[in-house]
mmCIF file of C-alpha atoms in Angstrom:
data_model
loop_
_atom_site.group_PDB
_atom_site.id
_atom_site.type_symbol
_atom_site.label_atom_id
_atom_site.label_comp_id
_atom_site.label_asym_id
_atom_site.label_seq_id
_atom_site.Cartn_x
_atom_site.Cartn_y
_atom_site.Cartn_z
ATOM 1 C CA MET A 281 -0.456 0.097 0.109
ATOM 2 C CA HIS A 282 1.229 3.451 -0.709
ATOM 3 C CA ALA A 283 1.923 5.966 1.974
ATOM 4 C CA ALA A 284 -0.346 8.566 2.762
ATOM 5 C CA PRO A 285 0.914 12.028 1.176
ATOM 6 C CA SER A 286 3.034 14.276 3.823
ATOM 7 C CA ILE A 287 1.122 16.242 5.874
ATOM 8 C CA SER A 288 1.787 19.209 7.845
ATOM 9 C CA ASN A 289 3.777 18.556 11.013
ATOM 10 C CA ARG A 290 0.105 20.606 12.889
ATOM 11 C CA GLU A 291 -1.863 17.836 11.128
ATOM 12 C CA LYS A 292 0.002 15.267 12.231
ATOM 13 C CA GLU A 293 -0.065 16.922 15.841
ATOM 14 C CA THR A 294 -3.312 17.079 15.492
ATOM 15 C CA ILE A 295 -3.827 13.525 14.832
ATOM 16 C CA THR A 296 -1.419 12.024 17.569
ATOM 17 C CA LEU A 297 -3.125 13.477 19.767
ATOM 18 C CA PHE A 298 -6.441 12.328 18.478
ATOM 19 C CA LYS A 299 -5.869 9.135 18.630
ATOM 20 C CA ASN A 300 -4.185 9.636 22.301
ATOM 21 C CA GLY A 301 -8.295 10.709 23.534
ATOM 22 C CA LYS A 302 -7.427 14.373 23.467
ATOM 23 C CA LYS A 303 -11.071 16.879 22.827
ATOM 24 C CA LYS A 304 -9.280 19.665 22.318
ATOM 25 C CA ALA A 305 -7.746 17.796 18.901
ATOM 26 C CA PHE A 306 -10.995 15.736 18.242
ATOM 27 C CA GLU A 307 -12.855 19.298 18.043
ATOM 28 C CA GLU A 308 -9.866 21.153 15.777
ATOM 29 C CA LEU A 309 -10.297 18.106 13.435
ATOM 30 C CA TYR A 310 -14.346 18.732 13.444
ATOM 31 C CA ASP A 311 -13.812 22.852 12.766
ATOM 32 C CA VAL A 312 -11.368 21.725 10.054
ATOM 33 C CA TYR A 313 -13.297 18.794 8.406
ATOM 34 C CA ALA A 314 -17.358 18.953 9.594
ATOM 35 C CA PRO A 315 -17.860 21.287 6.391
ATOM 36 C CA LEU A 316 -16.414 18.592 3.456
ATOM 37 C CA LEU A 317 -18.675 15.470 5.409
ATOM 38 C CA TYR A 318 -21.378 17.650 5.571
ATOM 39 C CA GLY A 319 -21.422 18.415 1.918
ATOM 40 C CA ALA A 320 -20.838 15.069 1.067
ATOM 41 C CA ILE A 321 -24.000 14.099 2.802
ATOM 42 C CA CYS A 322 -26.190 16.538 1.882
ATOM 43 C CA ARG A 323 -25.228 14.836 -1.912
ATOM 44 C CA ILE A 324 -26.028 11.638 -1.261
ATOM 45 C CA LEU A 325 -28.794 12.264 0.915
ATOM 46 C CA GLY A 326 -29.921 14.394 -1.373
ATOM 47 C CA GLN A 327 -31.650 17.267 1.683
ATOM 48 C CA THR A 328 -30.346 19.394 4.234
ATOM 49 C CA LYS A 329 -33.119 17.968 6.518
ATOM 50 C CA THR A 330 -31.340 14.637 8.215
ATOM 51 C CA ALA A 331 -27.392 15.835 7.210
ATOM 52 C CA GLU A 332 -27.013 17.305 10.321
ATOM 53 C CA LYS A 333 -27.780 14.333 12.444
ATOM 54 C CA VAL A 334 -26.351 12.000 10.073
ATOM 55 C CA LEU A 335 -22.864 14.479 10.453
ATOM 56 C CA GLN A 336 -23.230 13.808 14.100
ATOM 57 C CA GLN A 337 -23.117 10.185 14.229
ATOM 58 C CA SER A 338 -20.806 9.836 11.548
ATOM 59 C CA PHE A 339 -18.518 12.076 14.571
ATOM 60 C CA ILE A 340 -19.580 9.891 17.283
ATOM 61 C CA ASP A 341 -18.563 6.903 14.798
ATOM 62 C CA ILE A 342 -15.425 8.948 14.029
ATOM 63 C CA TRP A 343 -14.406 9.318 17.822
ATOM 64 C CA GLN A 344 -15.322 5.628 18.713
ATOM 65 C CA MET A 345 -12.898 4.164 16.413
ATOM 66 C CA LYS A 346 -9.915 6.955 16.631
ATOM 67 C CA ALA A 347 -7.676 3.933 16.987
ATOM 68 C CA SER A 348 -8.072 2.295 14.194
ATOM 69 C CA TYR A 349 -7.304 5.164 12.113
ATOM 70 C CA GLU A 350 -3.810 4.414 10.138
ATOM 71 C CA PRO A 351 -2.229 7.982 9.003
ATOM 72 C CA ASP A 352 0.561 6.439 7.321
ATOM 73 C CA LYS A 353 -1.616 4.408 5.024
ATOM 74 C CA GLU A 354 -4.115 7.196 4.072
ATOM 75 C CA ARG A 355 -4.935 11.061 5.041
ATOM 76 C CA ILE A 356 -7.159 11.540 8.113
ATOM 77 C CA ILE A 357 -10.416 13.163 5.672
ATOM 78 C CA LEU A 358 -10.606 10.022 3.701
ATOM 79 C CA TRP A 359 -10.438 7.917 6.787
ATOM 80 C CA MET A 360 -13.281 10.095 7.991
ATOM 81 C CA MET A 361 -15.210 10.327 4.867
ATOM 82 C CA ARG A 362 -16.166 6.281 4.818
ATOM 83 C CA PHE A 363 -17.890 7.204 7.953
ATOM 84 C CA ALA A 364 -20.119 9.587 6.704
ATOM 85 C CA ARG A 365 -21.188 8.216 3.698
ATOM 86 C CA LYS A 366 -21.737 4.611 5.690
ATOM 87 C CA ASN A 367 -23.971 6.000 7.780
ATOM 88 C CA SER A 368 -25.644 8.004 5.241
ATOM 89 C CA LEU A 369 -26.359 5.503 2.590
ATOM 90 C CA LEU A 370 -27.701 3.652 5.446
ATOM 91 C CA ILE A 371 -30.112 6.335 5.807
ATOM 92 C CA LYS A 372 -30.240 6.623 2.176
ATOM 93 C CA ASN A 373 -31.262 2.560 2.089
ATOM 94 C CA GLN A 374 -33.943 2.807 4.726
ATOM 95 C CA ASP A 375 -37.504 2.366 2.953
ATOM 96 C CA ASN A 376 -38.736 5.361 4.552
ATOM 97 C CA PHE A 377 -36.366 7.697 3.212
ATOM 98 C CA GLN A 378 -37.674 10.580 0.964
ATOM 99 C CA LYS A 379 -35.473 13.873 -0.190
ATOM 100 C CA ASP A 380 -37.750 15.984 1.534
ATOM 101 C CA GLN A 381 -38.370 14.767 4.839
ATOM 102 C CA PRO A 382 -36.223 14.686 8.006
ATOM 103 C CA GLN A 383 -35.414 10.883 9.186
ATOM 104 C CA THR A 384 -34.479 9.172 12.150
ATOM 105 C CA ILE A 385 -31.321 7.662 12.328
ATOM 106 C CA ALA A 386 -31.970 3.765 13.280
ATOM 107 C CA LEU A 387 -27.786 3.128 13.208
#
């Protein structure tokens, strides 16, 4: 597998602190990447009403799975995007999903 592209020292430090359970680093990752994840979620769902809930669940999953992130294998945004995509598709594939209706998340 190819090594992840180089990242800044600040990002490396933030990722290390995040993996070590430092909430401040997690908050920093949220501030940087939440808008990107939110945009991807909205595109997958085709609406914004449920996107906030999916984003929230995705960040809960990201926090809970922080130990599984391997920075030498991929960029953190790609790893985080997998959670957002998975949660979005779970909602979108529910039988009662409607683009213009708020949805409940049953994960």
